[in-house]
Amino acid sequence: METTMEQRMLKVPPRKIMTPGPVEVDPRVLRAMSMPILGQFDPAFTQVMNEVMAMLRETFQTKNHWAYPIDGTSRAGLEAVIASLIEPGDRMLVPIYGRFGDLFVEIGERYGADIHTMTCPWGTVFDPQDVIAEIEKVQPKVVALVHGETSTGRMQPLSEIGHACRELNALLVVDSVATFGGADVRTDEWCLDAVIGGAQKCLSVPSGITPITYNERVERVILSRKKVERGIATESDNNSAAVMPIRSNYFDLSQLQDYWSERRLNHHTEATSMEYALHEGLRLVLDEGLTKRFARHKLNEKALMVGIEAMGLDLFGDPECKMPTVTCVSVPEGANADDVRGVLLNQFGIEIAGSFGSLQGKIWRIGTMGYGCRKDNVLAVLAGLEASLIRCGVSVNRGEGLQAAMDVYDEAAE
């Protein structure tokens, strides 16, 4: 049977996305993405690129010159930094307290790193002194750490580790994908050498572009491995080409630096509409102000947690190291985690997440990030979760969760 044009029409159901990412995109970001395409070397577009760099420095809280996006998902940013730093045989220490520490290991292994790991139970984080002791023992070139681990909802303190890495001549690479723009990430104050942010989480920008920043310590390593693509290299570029160039072409930060510098040496065709999206997302963050934005995330986190507990459910993980943008809830005994999520999605149009590995089926993960981090969303997810649990035969304290959350908001308004 012939397919009609109406059947080919894209149909997307409305959703409240309360996962650890992706999240609802801010309508003003969507509007920015509809602006006309410009050529990548049009002065009007390179001005947009310059403005993005300036706003990234402010959001990363850094004076680093290099702050720009990688075209690709957050994983592309992680790989670009590791690919550009690691040569075969380089020691890399990865403290793992959730799924995304293992991702650093996966990437490092593929570029030939001599990987050393340390672990702690999921739901906790490391004592910084334990990490520092391991750095002193291993003497790695790179320490790769996740700031906010969305698989467990925990957040690793970084300041002591960052200062120790500076003293011990190790490069600290930080995954702040799930905290950037929603929680404090003090790049310079905490001595973070390279930081990878996220777009599709607290910035409320679609997945597909990843902010990064790095300092002169990282840049020195990158420049020592620089090789300009032969089709556009000058004689000077060829004469100074590194013996051991960065293995990846697409994720070669030495070439991307030239693209984002005044030289504007072509590397790829910049994702124009995504650049507009990132520009608008950053503008909204800075218009709100970092302090106010972090406080908003903390308020909605508090209302959600209080509501969950008043409903009679338990929160998962050590409360002392909870990240403010993701709340993990233990699945109550007798409940099927996926069945409850299914009712919530199909009846209320609200999506929350399950988890991975040893926590699969044992916890739900609820994100309160960026544009989605709002009072109406928190109250909606509490109401929908309560009704979904009841529908699945789980006993809860009916009505108590919403009332407790509303009390939090009333107190904050006084």
Short mmCIF file of C-alpha atoms in Angstrom, two decimals:
data_model
loop_
_atom_site.label_atom_id
_atom_site.label_comp_id
_atom_site.label_asym_id
_atom_site.label_seq_id
_atom_site.Cartn_x
_atom_site.Cartn_y
_atom_site.Cartn_z
CA MET A 1 0.00 0.00 0.00
CA GLU A 2 1.32 3.43 -0.93
CA THR A 3 2.46 5.65 1.94
CA THR A 4 0.71 9.03 2.04
CA MET A 5 2.39 12.34 2.81
CA GLU A 6 0.35 12.57 6.00
CA GLN A 7 1.71 9.21 7.16
CA ARG A 8 5.25 10.44 6.51
CA MET A 9 4.69 13.51 8.67
CA LEU A 10 6.87 13.58 11.78
CA LYS A 11 4.72 13.14 14.86
CA VAL A 12 6.26 13.68 18.30
CA PRO A 13 4.20 13.32 21.50
CA PRO A 14 4.47 16.02 24.16
CA ARG A 15 6.54 14.99 27.16
CA LYS A 16 7.79 16.25 30.50
CA ILE A 17 11.33 14.87 30.52
CA MET A 18 12.48 14.47 34.11
CA THR A 19 15.51 12.28 33.39
CA PRO A 20 19.22 13.02 33.93
CA GLY A 21 19.32 13.97 30.24
CA PRO A 22 18.28 14.80 27.69
CA VAL A 23 15.95 17.39 29.15
CA GLU A 24 13.29 19.74 27.80
CA VAL A 25 14.91 22.28 25.49
CA ASP A 26 14.23 25.89 26.41
CA PRO A 27 11.75 27.36 23.84
CA ARG A 28 14.10 30.32 23.36
CA VAL A 29 16.86 27.90 22.35
CA LEU A 30 14.53 26.26 19.81
CA ARG A 31 13.72 29.69 18.42
CA ALA A 32 17.43 30.51 18.08
CA MET A 33 17.95 27.29 16.12
CA SER A 34 15.48 28.48 13.48
CA MET A 35 17.67 31.44 12.51
CA PRO A 36 19.17 31.49 8.98
CA ILE A 37 22.28 29.47 8.23
CA LEU A 38 25.47 31.50 7.76
CA GLY A 39 28.73 30.44 6.15
CA GLN A 40 31.28 29.23 8.66
CA PHE A 41 33.73 32.03 7.81
CA ASP A 42 31.13 34.79 7.47
CA PRO A 43 32.23 37.55 9.90
CA ALA A 44 28.73 37.50 11.37
CA PHE A 45 29.18 33.81 12.25
CA THR A 46 32.76 34.05 13.52
CA GLN A 47 31.47 36.79 15.82
CA VAL A 48 28.95 34.27 17.19
CA MET A 49 31.86 31.84 17.74
CA ASN A 50 33.83 34.50 19.63
CA GLU A 51 30.82 35.31 21.81
CA VAL A 52 30.33 31.61 22.60
CA MET A 53 33.96 31.36 23.73
CA ALA A 54 33.57 34.38 26.01
CA MET A 55 30.35 33.06 27.58
CA LEU A 56 31.88 29.61 28.07
CA ARG A 57 34.77 31.12 30.02
CA GLU A 58 32.30 32.88 32.31
CA THR A 59 30.16 29.75 32.80
CA PHE A 60 33.17 27.50 33.41
CA GLN A 61 34.47 30.18 35.83
CA THR A 62 37.85 30.31 34.13
CA LYS A 63 40.34 32.66 32.54
CA ASN A 64 41.47 29.93 30.13
CA HIS A 65 41.85 31.16 26.56
CA TRP A 66 40.61 27.85 25.20
CA ALA A 67 36.90 27.40 25.84
CA TYR A 68 34.93 26.21 22.83
CA PRO A 69 32.55 23.41 21.79
CA ILE A 70 33.16 20.05 20.15
CA ASP A 71 30.54 19.12 17.55
CA GLY A 72 29.11 15.87 18.90
CA THR A 73 27.50 14.52 22.06
CA SER A 74 29.13 14.78 25.48
CA ARG A 75 31.05 11.59 24.78
CA ALA A 76 32.72 13.41 21.86
CA GLY A 77 34.06 16.01 24.28
CA LEU A 78 35.42 13.34 26.62
CA GLU A 79 37.09 11.52 23.74
CA ALA A 80 38.55 14.70 22.23
CA VAL A 81 40.36 15.57 25.46
CA ILE A 82 41.62 12.03 26.14
CA ALA A 83 42.63 11.44 22.50
CA SER A 84 44.62 14.67 22.47
CA LEU A 85 46.44 13.99 25.76
CA ILE A 86 47.10 10.25 25.79
CA GLU A 87 49.93 8.62 23.89
CA PRO A 88 50.35 4.83 23.99
CA GLY A 89 51.82 3.81 27.34
CA ASP A 90 50.86 6.99 29.22
CA ARG A 91 49.59 6.28 32.73
CA MET A 92 46.00 7.27 33.38
CA LEU A 93 44.32 7.01 36.80
CA VAL A 94 40.53 6.70 36.84
CA PRO A 95 38.68 6.69 40.19
CA ILE A 96 35.37 4.93 39.42
CA TYR A 97 32.20 5.46 41.45
CA GLY A 98 29.62 4.89 38.71
CA ARG A 99 29.08 4.09 35.04
CA PHE A 100 30.84 7.11 33.57
CA GLY A 101 34.13 6.47 35.32
CA ASP A 102 34.16 3.23 33.35
CA LEU A 103 33.59 5.27 30.18
CA PHE A 104 36.86 7.14 30.82
CA VAL A 105 38.54 3.72 31.07
CA GLU A 106 36.98 2.58 27.78
CA ILE A 107 38.19 5.67 25.94
CA GLY A 108 41.66 5.62 27.50
CA GLU A 109 42.19 1.96 26.64
CA ARG A 110 41.38 2.59 22.98
CA TYR A 111 44.11 5.24 22.79
CA GLY A 112 46.69 2.97 24.42
CA ALA A 113 46.74 4.33 27.97
CA ASP A 114 48.22 2.32 30.82
CA ILE A 115 45.05 2.37 32.90
CA HIS A 116 45.01 2.31 36.70
CA THR A 117 41.67 2.32 38.51
CA MET A 118 40.30 2.59 42.01
CA THR A 119 36.70 1.98 43.02
CA CYS A 120 34.21 2.70 45.77
CA PRO A 121 30.63 1.47 46.23
CA TRP A 122 28.00 2.99 43.95
CA GLY A 123 26.08 5.59 45.93
CA THR A 124 29.23 7.00 47.54
CA VAL A 125 32.23 9.06 46.41
CA PHE A 126 35.94 9.01 47.24
CA ASP A 127 37.66 10.62 50.17
CA PRO A 128 39.92 13.08 48.32
CA GLN A 129 42.90 11.95 50.41
CA ASP A 130 42.50 8.40 49.11
CA VAL A 131 42.63 9.66 45.53
CA ILE A 132 45.66 11.82 46.30
CA ALA A 133 47.46 8.85 47.85
CA GLU A 134 46.79 6.83 44.69
CA ILE A 135 48.10 9.68 42.51
CA GLU A 136 51.31 9.71 44.53
CA LYS A 137 51.61 5.94 44.10
CA VAL A 138 50.76 5.68 40.38
CA GLN A 139 52.28 9.00 39.20
CA PRO A 140 49.91 9.24 36.22
CA LYS A 141 50.09 11.70 33.36
CA VAL A 142 46.28 12.08 33.50
CA VAL A 143 43.73 11.73 36.29
CA ALA A 144 40.20 11.42 34.87
CA LEU A 145 37.32 12.08 37.26
CA VAL A 146 33.57 12.45 36.96
CA HIS A 147 32.21 15.46 38.86
CA GLY A 148 28.52 14.50 38.83
CA GLU A 149 27.84 10.79 38.29
CA THR A 150 24.31 10.54 36.90
CA SER A 151 24.18 6.75 37.28
CA THR A 152 24.25 7.11 41.08
CA GLY A 153 23.31 10.75 41.68
CA ARG A 154 26.57 11.50 43.54
CA MET A 155 29.00 14.41 43.19
CA GLN A 156 32.74 14.11 43.83
CA PRO A 157 34.54 16.96 45.68
CA LEU A 158 37.35 18.18 43.43
CA SER A 159 39.24 21.05 45.04
CA GLU A 160 41.75 19.05 47.13
CA ILE A 161 42.37 16.64 44.27
CA GLY A 162 42.88 19.48 41.81
CA HIS A 163 45.47 21.23 43.97
CA ALA A 164 47.26 17.93 44.56
CA CYS A 165 47.38 17.21 40.82
CA ARG A 166 48.98 20.61 40.28
CA GLU A 167 51.65 19.86 42.88
CA LEU A 168 52.25 16.32 41.60
CA ASN A 169 52.35 17.32 37.91
CA ALA A 170 49.33 15.28 36.87
CA LEU A 171 46.68 16.63 34.51
CA LEU A 172 43.18 16.55 36.00
CA VAL A 173 40.48 15.93 33.38
CA VAL A 174 36.93 16.37 34.70
CA ASP A 175 33.59 15.20 33.31
CA SER A 176 31.16 17.93 34.42
CA VAL A 177 28.58 16.98 31.79
CA ALA A 178 25.72 16.74 34.30
CA THR A 179 26.72 19.63 36.58
CA PHE A 180 27.81 22.34 34.11
CA GLY A 181 25.27 25.17 34.30
CA GLY A 182 23.37 23.63 37.23
CA ALA A 183 25.94 23.25 40.00
CA ASP A 184 29.15 25.05 40.92
CA VAL A 185 32.08 24.12 38.65
CA ARG A 186 35.05 26.30 39.62
CA THR A 187 37.60 25.47 36.96
CA ASP A 188 40.38 27.83 38.03
CA GLU A 189 39.80 27.85 41.79
CA TRP A 190 39.80 24.04 41.96
CA CYS A 191 42.82 23.70 39.61
CA LEU A 192 40.97 21.67 36.98
CA ASP A 193 43.14 21.32 33.88
CA ALA A 194 40.47 20.25 31.39
CA VAL A 195 36.70 20.25 31.90
CA ILE A 196 34.02 18.78 29.66
CA GLY A 197 30.53 20.22 30.05
CA GLY A 198 27.18 19.09 28.68
CA ALA A 199 24.58 20.74 26.47
CA GLN A 200 21.59 18.40 26.80
CA LYS A 201 21.46 18.59 30.57
CA CYS A 202 21.58 21.78 32.63
CA LEU A 203 22.01 24.06 29.59
CA SER A 204 18.73 22.78 28.09
CA VAL A 205 20.23 22.64 24.60
CA PRO A 206 19.72 19.63 22.29
CA SER A 207 22.36 16.92 22.34
CA GLY A 208 25.00 17.35 19.65
CA ILE A 209 27.42 20.00 20.87
CA THR A 210 29.77 19.78 23.86
CA PRO A 211 31.50 22.68 25.68
CA ILE A 212 35.08 22.12 26.82
CA THR A 213 37.81 24.23 28.37
CA TYR A 214 41.47 23.58 29.14
CA ASN A 215 44.46 25.50 30.41
CA GLU A 216 48.03 26.12 29.27
CA ARG A 217 49.28 22.90 30.91
CA VAL A 218 47.01 20.92 28.62
CA GLU A 219 47.74 23.14 25.64
CA ARG A 220 51.47 22.40 25.90
CA VAL A 221 50.79 18.68 25.52
CA ILE A 222 48.42 19.29 22.62
CA LEU A 223 50.88 21.51 20.73
CA SER A 224 53.67 18.96 21.20
CA ARG A 225 51.50 16.54 19.19
CA LYS A 226 50.33 19.00 16.54
CA LYS A 227 50.10 18.00 12.89
CA VAL A 228 48.07 20.06 10.44
CA GLU A 229 46.04 18.15 7.87
CA ARG A 230 48.17 17.79 4.74
CA GLY A 231 45.60 19.26 2.35
CA ILE A 232 45.70 22.62 4.11
CA ALA A 233 49.14 22.59 5.78
CA THR A 234 51.75 25.23 4.96
CA GLU A 235 55.44 24.40 4.55
CA SER A 236 55.98 25.73 8.08
CA ASP A 237 53.20 23.44 9.40
CA ASN A 238 54.83 20.42 7.74
CA ASN A 239 58.29 21.27 9.06
CA SER A 240 57.03 21.43 12.63
CA ALA A 241 54.72 18.39 12.51
CA ALA A 242 54.87 16.12 15.57
CA VAL A 243 56.47 12.69 15.41
CA MET A 244 53.57 11.19 17.43
CA PRO A 245 50.52 13.17 16.29
CA ILE A 246 47.11 12.90 17.89
CA ARG A 247 45.60 9.65 16.59
CA SER A 248 42.12 10.98 15.87
CA ASN A 249 41.56 13.51 13.12
CA TYR A 250 38.08 14.56 14.18
CA PHE A 251 38.97 14.82 17.87
CA ASP A 252 42.33 16.55 17.33
CA LEU A 253 42.31 19.54 19.67
CA SER A 254 45.46 20.95 18.07
CA GLN A 255 43.59 21.37 14.79
CA LEU A 256 40.41 22.54 16.51
CA GLN A 257 42.43 25.26 18.25
CA ASP A 258 43.42 26.61 14.83
CA TYR A 259 39.78 26.54 13.76
CA TRP A 260 38.70 28.50 16.85
CA SER A 261 41.64 30.91 16.70
CA GLU A 262 42.07 34.00 14.53
CA ARG A 263 43.75 31.76 11.97
CA ARG A 264 40.35 30.08 11.27
CA LEU A 265 42.10 27.14 9.66
CA ASN A 266 39.33 24.89 8.37
CA HIS A 267 38.87 21.60 10.21
CA HIS A 268 35.21 20.76 9.70
CA THR A 269 31.99 22.57 8.84
CA GLU A 270 30.71 24.00 12.09
CA ALA A 271 27.21 22.90 13.13
CA THR A 272 25.68 26.33 12.64
CA SER A 273 22.26 25.80 14.21
CA MET A 274 23.79 24.01 17.19
CA GLU A 275 26.15 26.95 17.64
CA TYR A 276 23.13 29.24 17.79
CA ALA A 277 21.55 26.91 20.36
CA LEU A 278 24.64 26.91 22.55
CA HIS A 279 24.93 30.70 22.28
CA GLU A 280 21.34 31.16 23.44
CA GLY A 281 21.64 28.52 26.17
CA LEU A 282 24.72 30.21 27.61
CA ARG A 283 23.12 33.65 27.36
CA LEU A 284 20.15 32.41 29.38
CA VAL A 285 22.46 30.96 32.05
CA LEU A 286 24.40 34.18 32.43
CA ASP A 287 21.29 36.38 32.31
CA GLU A 288 19.89 34.40 35.23
CA GLY A 289 23.27 34.53 37.00
CA LEU A 290 25.24 31.54 38.20
CA THR A 291 24.46 32.05 41.90
CA LYS A 292 20.70 32.35 41.31
CA ARG A 293 20.74 29.44 38.90
CA PHE A 294 22.51 27.14 41.35
CA ALA A 295 20.07 28.21 44.08
CA ARG A 296 17.09 27.41 41.82
CA HIS A 297 18.42 23.90 41.24
CA LYS A 298 18.92 23.41 44.99
CA LEU A 299 15.38 24.62 45.80
CA ASN A 300 13.69 22.29 43.34
CA GLU A 301 15.95 19.44 44.44
CA LYS A 302 14.87 20.02 48.04
CA ALA A 303 11.17 20.09 47.18
CA LEU A 304 11.50 16.87 45.19
CA MET A 305 13.43 15.05 47.93
CA VAL A 306 11.06 16.15 50.68
CA GLY A 307 8.09 15.11 48.56
CA ILE A 308 9.56 11.69 47.77
CA GLU A 309 10.25 10.94 51.42
CA ALA A 310 6.84 12.22 52.57
CA MET A 311 5.28 9.82 50.07
CA GLY A 312 6.97 7.00 52.00
CA LEU A 313 9.78 6.26 49.55
CA ASP A 314 13.49 6.09 50.31
CA LEU A 315 16.21 8.11 48.63
CA PHE A 316 19.24 6.18 47.39
CA GLY A 317 22.87 6.98 48.17
CA ASP A 318 24.96 8.95 50.65
CA PRO A 319 23.16 12.28 51.24
CA GLU A 320 26.46 14.02 52.02
CA CYS A 321 27.61 13.77 48.39
CA LYS A 322 24.31 14.02 46.49
CA MET A 323 24.39 16.00 43.26
CA PRO A 324 21.72 18.73 43.11
CA THR A 325 20.60 17.94 39.56
CA VAL A 326 19.75 14.22 39.92
CA THR A 327 17.72 12.53 42.66
CA CYS A 328 17.83 8.75 42.98
CA VAL A 329 14.86 6.94 44.50
CA SER A 330 14.94 3.34 45.74
CA VAL A 331 12.29 1.20 44.06
CA PRO A 332 9.98 -0.02 46.87
CA GLU A 333 9.77 -3.73 47.62
CA GLY A 334 7.27 -5.50 45.38
CA ALA A 335 7.26 -2.81 42.69
CA ASN A 336 8.44 -3.40 39.13
CA ALA A 337 10.55 -0.36 38.25
CA ASP A 338 9.77 -0.43 34.53
CA ASP A 339 6.03 -0.96 35.04
CA VAL A 340 5.80 2.15 37.21
CA ARG A 341 7.81 4.17 34.69
CA GLY A 342 5.52 2.90 31.93
CA VAL A 343 2.36 4.08 33.69
CA LEU A 344 3.98 7.45 34.40
CA LEU A 345 4.92 7.86 30.73
CA ASN A 346 1.73 6.56 29.15
CA GLN A 347 -0.78 8.15 31.54
CA PHE A 348 0.97 11.41 32.41
CA GLY A 349 3.49 11.96 29.62
CA ILE A 350 6.28 12.17 32.21
CA GLU A 351 9.58 10.34 31.71
CA ILE A 352 11.93 9.42 34.54
CA ALA A 353 14.94 7.11 34.19
CA GLY A 354 15.99 3.73 35.48
CA SER A 355 19.66 2.96 36.06
CA PHE A 356 22.51 0.74 34.92
CA GLY A 357 24.58 -2.24 35.99
CA SER A 358 24.14 -3.33 39.59
CA LEU A 359 21.45 -0.68 40.14
CA GLN A 360 19.26 -1.67 37.20
CA GLY A 361 15.69 -2.17 38.39
CA LYS A 362 16.61 -0.98 41.90
CA ILE A 363 16.44 2.81 41.59
CA TRP A 364 14.70 5.51 39.60
CA ARG A 365 16.66 8.60 38.63
CA ILE A 366 14.83 11.93 38.41
CA GLY A 367 16.55 14.89 36.82
CA THR A 368 15.84 18.50 37.74
CA MET A 369 17.98 20.28 35.17
CA GLY A 370 18.00 23.63 33.41
CA TYR A 371 14.69 24.66 31.87
CA GLY A 372 13.05 21.53 33.28
CA CYS A 373 14.06 22.44 36.82
CA ARG A 374 10.77 24.14 37.69
CA LYS A 375 8.14 24.04 40.42
CA ASP A 376 5.38 22.85 38.06
CA ASN A 377 7.54 19.96 36.85
CA VAL A 378 8.47 18.87 40.37
CA LEU A 379 4.84 18.89 41.50
CA ALA A 380 3.76 17.06 38.33
CA VAL A 381 6.31 14.27 38.75
CA LEU A 382 5.36 13.81 42.41
CA ALA A 383 1.66 13.61 41.56
CA GLY A 384 2.24 11.30 38.62
CA LEU A 385 4.63 9.02 40.49
CA GLU A 386 2.21 8.66 43.39
CA ALA A 387 -0.66 7.75 41.09
CA SER A 388 1.52 5.36 39.08
CA LEU A 389 2.68 3.55 42.22
CA ILE A 390 -0.90 3.18 43.44
CA ARG A 391 -1.91 1.91 39.99
CA CYS A 392 0.84 -0.72 40.25
CA GLY A 393 -0.36 -1.87 43.66
CA VAL A 394 2.25 -0.08 45.81
CA SER A 395 1.15 1.45 49.10
CA VAL A 396 2.14 5.12 49.56
CA ASN A 397 1.20 8.00 51.85
CA ARG A 398 -1.50 9.46 49.62
CA GLY A 399 -1.31 13.22 49.13
CA GLU A 400 1.57 13.69 51.56
CA GLY A 401 4.31 14.10 48.95
CA LEU A 402 2.68 17.00 47.15
CA GLN A 403 1.81 18.80 50.39
CA ALA A 404 5.38 18.48 51.69
CA ALA A 405 6.83 19.83 48.45
CA MET A 406 4.36 22.72 48.42
CA ASP A 407 5.46 23.56 51.97
CA VAL A 408 9.06 23.87 50.74
CA TYR A 409 8.01 26.31 48.04
CA ASP A 410 5.82 28.32 50.45
CA GLU A 411 8.71 28.63 52.93
CA ALA A 412 11.08 29.78 50.16
CA ALA A 413 8.60 32.47 49.09
CA GLU A 414 8.32 33.98 52.58
#
